[in-house]
PDB file of C-alpha atoms in Angstrom:
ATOM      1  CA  UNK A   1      17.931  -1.939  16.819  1.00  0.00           C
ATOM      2  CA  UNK A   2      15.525  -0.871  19.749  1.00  0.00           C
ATOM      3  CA  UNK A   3      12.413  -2.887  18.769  1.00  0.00           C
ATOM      4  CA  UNK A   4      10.188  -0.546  20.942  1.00  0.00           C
ATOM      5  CA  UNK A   5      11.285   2.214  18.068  1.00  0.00           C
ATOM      6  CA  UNK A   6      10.733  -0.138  15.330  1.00  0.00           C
ATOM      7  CA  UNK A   7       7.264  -1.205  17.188  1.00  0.00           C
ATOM      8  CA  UNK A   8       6.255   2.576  17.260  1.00  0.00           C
ATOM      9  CA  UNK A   9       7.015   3.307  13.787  1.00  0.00           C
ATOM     10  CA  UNK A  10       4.967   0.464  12.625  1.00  0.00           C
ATOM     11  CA  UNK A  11       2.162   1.177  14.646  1.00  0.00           C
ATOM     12  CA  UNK A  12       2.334   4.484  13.487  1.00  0.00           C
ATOM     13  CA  UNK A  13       2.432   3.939   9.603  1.00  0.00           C
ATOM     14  CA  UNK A  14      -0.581   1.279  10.712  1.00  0.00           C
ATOM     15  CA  UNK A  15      -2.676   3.938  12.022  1.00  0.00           C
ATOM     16  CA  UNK A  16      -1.809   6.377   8.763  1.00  0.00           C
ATOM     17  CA  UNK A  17      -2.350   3.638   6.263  1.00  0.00           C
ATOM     18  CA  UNK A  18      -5.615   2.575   8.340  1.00  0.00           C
ATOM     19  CA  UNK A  19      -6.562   6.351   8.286  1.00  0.00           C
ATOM     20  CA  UNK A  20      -5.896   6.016   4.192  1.00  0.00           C
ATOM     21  CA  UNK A  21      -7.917   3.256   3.919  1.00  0.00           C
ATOM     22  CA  UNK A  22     -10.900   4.628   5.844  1.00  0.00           C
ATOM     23  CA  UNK A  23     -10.750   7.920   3.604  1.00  0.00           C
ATOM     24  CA  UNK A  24     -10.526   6.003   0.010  1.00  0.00           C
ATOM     25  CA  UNK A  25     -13.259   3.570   1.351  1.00  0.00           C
ATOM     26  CA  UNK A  26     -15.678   6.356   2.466  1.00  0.00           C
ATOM     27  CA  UNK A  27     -14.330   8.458  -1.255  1.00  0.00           C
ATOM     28  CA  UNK A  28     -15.129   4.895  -3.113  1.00  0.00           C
ATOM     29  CA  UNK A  29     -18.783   4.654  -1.518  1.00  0.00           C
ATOM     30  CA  UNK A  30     -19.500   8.524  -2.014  1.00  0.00           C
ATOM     31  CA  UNK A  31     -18.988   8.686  -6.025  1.00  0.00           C
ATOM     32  CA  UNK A  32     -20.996   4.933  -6.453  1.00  0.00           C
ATOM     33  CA  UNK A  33     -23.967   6.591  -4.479  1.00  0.00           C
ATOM     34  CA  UNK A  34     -23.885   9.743  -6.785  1.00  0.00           C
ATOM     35  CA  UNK A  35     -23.389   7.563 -10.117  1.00  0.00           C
ATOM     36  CA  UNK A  36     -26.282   5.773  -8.945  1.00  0.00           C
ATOM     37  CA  UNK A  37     -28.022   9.502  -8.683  1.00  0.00           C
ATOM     38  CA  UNK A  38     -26.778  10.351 -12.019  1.00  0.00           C
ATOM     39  CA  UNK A  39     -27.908   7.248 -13.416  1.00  0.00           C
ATOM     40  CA  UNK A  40     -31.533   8.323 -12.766  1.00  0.00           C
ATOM     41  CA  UNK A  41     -31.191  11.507 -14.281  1.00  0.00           C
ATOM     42  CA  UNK A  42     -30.862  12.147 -18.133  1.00  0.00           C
ATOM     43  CA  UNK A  43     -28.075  10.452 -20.491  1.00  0.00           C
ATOM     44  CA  UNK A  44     -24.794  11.139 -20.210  1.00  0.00           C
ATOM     45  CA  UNK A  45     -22.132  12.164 -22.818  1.00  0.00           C
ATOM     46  CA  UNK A  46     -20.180   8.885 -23.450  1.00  0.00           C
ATOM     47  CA  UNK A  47     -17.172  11.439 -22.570  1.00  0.00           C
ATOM     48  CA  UNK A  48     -18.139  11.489 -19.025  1.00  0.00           C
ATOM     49  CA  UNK A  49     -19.106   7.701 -18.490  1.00  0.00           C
ATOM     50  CA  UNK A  50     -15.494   7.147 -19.321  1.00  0.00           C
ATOM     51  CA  UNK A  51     -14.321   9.700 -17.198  1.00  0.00           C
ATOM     52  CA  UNK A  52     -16.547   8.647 -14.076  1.00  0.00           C
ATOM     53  CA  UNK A  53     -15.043   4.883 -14.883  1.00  0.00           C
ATOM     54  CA  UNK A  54     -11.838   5.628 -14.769  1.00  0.00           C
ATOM     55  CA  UNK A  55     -12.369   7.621 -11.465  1.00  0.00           C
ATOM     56  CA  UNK A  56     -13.712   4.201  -9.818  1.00  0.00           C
ATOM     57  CA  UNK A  57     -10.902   2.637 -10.988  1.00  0.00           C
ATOM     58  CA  UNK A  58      -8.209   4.815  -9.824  1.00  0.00           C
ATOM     59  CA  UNK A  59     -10.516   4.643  -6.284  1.00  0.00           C
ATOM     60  CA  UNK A  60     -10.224   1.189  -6.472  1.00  0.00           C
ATOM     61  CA  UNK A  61      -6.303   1.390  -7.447  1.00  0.00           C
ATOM     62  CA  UNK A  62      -6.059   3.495  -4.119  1.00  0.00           C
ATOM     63  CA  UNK A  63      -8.012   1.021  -2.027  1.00  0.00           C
ATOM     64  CA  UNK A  64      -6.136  -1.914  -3.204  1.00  0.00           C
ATOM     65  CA  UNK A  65      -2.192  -0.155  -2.567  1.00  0.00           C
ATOM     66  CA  UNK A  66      -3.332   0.799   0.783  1.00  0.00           C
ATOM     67  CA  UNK A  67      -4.610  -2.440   1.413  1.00  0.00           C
ATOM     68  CA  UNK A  68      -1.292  -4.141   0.400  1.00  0.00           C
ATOM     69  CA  UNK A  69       0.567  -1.925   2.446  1.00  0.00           C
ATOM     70  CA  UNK A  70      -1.298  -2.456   5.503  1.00  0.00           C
ATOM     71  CA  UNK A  71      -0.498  -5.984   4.755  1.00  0.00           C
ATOM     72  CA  UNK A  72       2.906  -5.524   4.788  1.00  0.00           C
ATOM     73  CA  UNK A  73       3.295  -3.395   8.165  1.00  0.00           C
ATOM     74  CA  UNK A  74       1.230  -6.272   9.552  1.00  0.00           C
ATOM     75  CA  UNK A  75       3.615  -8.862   8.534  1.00  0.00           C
ATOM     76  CA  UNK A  76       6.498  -6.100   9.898  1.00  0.00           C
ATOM     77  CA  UNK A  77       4.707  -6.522  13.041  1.00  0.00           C
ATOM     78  CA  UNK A  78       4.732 -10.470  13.141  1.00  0.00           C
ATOM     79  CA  UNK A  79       8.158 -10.285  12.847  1.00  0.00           C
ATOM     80  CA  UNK A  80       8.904  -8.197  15.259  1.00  0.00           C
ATOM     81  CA  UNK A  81       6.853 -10.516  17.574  1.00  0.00           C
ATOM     82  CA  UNK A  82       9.306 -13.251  16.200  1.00  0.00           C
ATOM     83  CA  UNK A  83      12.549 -11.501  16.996  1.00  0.00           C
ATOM     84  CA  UNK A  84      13.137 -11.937  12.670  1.00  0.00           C
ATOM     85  CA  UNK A  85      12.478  -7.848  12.113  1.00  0.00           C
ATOM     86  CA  UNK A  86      15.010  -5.841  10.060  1.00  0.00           C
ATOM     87  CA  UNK A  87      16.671  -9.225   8.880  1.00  0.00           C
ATOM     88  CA  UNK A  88      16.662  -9.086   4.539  1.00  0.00           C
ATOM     89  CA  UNK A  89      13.923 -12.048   3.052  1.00  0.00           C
ATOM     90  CA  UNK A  90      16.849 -12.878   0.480  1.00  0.00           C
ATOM     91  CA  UNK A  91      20.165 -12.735   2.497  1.00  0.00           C
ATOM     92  CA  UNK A  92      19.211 -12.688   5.983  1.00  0.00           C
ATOM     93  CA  UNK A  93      21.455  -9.956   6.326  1.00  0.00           C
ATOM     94  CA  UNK A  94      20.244  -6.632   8.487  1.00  0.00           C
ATOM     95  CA  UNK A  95      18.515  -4.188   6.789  1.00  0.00           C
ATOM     96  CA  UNK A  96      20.045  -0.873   7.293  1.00  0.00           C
ATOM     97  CA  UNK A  97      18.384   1.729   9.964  1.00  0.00           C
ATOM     98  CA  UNK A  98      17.951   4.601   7.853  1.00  0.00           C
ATOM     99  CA  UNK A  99      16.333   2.225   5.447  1.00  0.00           C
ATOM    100  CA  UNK A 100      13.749   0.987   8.207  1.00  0.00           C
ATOM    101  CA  UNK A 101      13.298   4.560   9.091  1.00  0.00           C
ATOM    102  CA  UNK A 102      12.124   5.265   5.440  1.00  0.00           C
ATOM    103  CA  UNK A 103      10.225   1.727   5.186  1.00  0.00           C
ATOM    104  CA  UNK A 104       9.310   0.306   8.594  1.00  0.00           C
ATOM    105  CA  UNK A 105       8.000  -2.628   6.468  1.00  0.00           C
ATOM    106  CA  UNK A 106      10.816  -3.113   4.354  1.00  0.00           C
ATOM    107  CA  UNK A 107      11.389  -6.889   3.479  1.00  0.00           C
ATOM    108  CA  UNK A 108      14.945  -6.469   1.769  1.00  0.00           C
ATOM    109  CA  UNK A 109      18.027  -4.607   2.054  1.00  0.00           C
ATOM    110  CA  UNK A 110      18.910  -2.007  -0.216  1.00  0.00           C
ATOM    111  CA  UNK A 111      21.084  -4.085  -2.562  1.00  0.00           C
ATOM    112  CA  UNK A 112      19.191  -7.356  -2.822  1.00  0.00           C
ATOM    113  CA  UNK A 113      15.454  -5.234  -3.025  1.00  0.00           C
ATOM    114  CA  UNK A 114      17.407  -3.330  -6.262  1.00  0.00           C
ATOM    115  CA  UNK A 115      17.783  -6.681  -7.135  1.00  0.00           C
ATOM    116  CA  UNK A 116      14.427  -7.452  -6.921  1.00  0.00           C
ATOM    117  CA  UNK A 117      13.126  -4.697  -9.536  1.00  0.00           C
ATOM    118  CA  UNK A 118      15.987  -5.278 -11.912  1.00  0.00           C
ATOM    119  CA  UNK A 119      14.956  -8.642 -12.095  1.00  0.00           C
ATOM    120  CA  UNK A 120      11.424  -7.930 -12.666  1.00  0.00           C
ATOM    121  CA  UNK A 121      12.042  -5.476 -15.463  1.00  0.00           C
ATOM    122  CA  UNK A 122      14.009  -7.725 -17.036  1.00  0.00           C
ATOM    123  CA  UNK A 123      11.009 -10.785 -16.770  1.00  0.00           C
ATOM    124  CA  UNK A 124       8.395  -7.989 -17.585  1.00  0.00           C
ATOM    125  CA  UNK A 125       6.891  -7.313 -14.127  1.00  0.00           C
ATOM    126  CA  UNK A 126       7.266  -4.170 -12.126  1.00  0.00           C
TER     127      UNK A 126
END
């Protein structure tokens, strides 16, 4: 694996996930400032309060997902830094290319990540 690839494509998905981020945040702050407006103003149909709340939360939903993710390139990163990138968390065996190329910050290989969700399906979770 040529790390200055891998590097790049990290970096890269950084800089979209950063870009995300940026948008949700700015998204998140403009609909609080105008339900603070429409606060003000006359009552609302309950109808619409519900709708507006679940709009914050999906927001919110966004914000936190992107969040994660950014996590996880940085981590990527680190172990690029540590020589330990595109080595599987459960095996230690290499993750395959095509599978990096899809997920820079993949943690697993294909068979032990489908692992993974089976196993949390089965114990309720994801």
């Amino acid at each position: 694996m040529d790390t200055e690839v891998a590097r790049a494509r990290l970096l890269k998905e950084q800089a979209r996930l950063e870009g995300l981020h940026l948008a949700a945040t700015r998204l998140h702050a403009g609909a609080q400032e105008a339900q603070e407006r429409e606060l003000s103003s006359a009552d609302q149909h309950p109808a619409e309060l519900a709708t507006e709340t679940i709009e914050r939360e999906l927001d919110q939903s966004v914000v936190q997902h992107v969040l994660a993710e950014l996590t996880e390139v940085q981590a990527a990163l680190q172990k690029l830094d540590e020589g330990k990138y595109g080595l599987c968390e459960a095996c230690g065996g290499a993750i395959a290319e095509p599978r990096l190329e899809a997920l820079p910050s993949a943690r697993y290989c294909i068979e032990d990540q489908a692992k993974l969700v089976r196993n949390g399906r089965r114990n309720g979770s994801r």
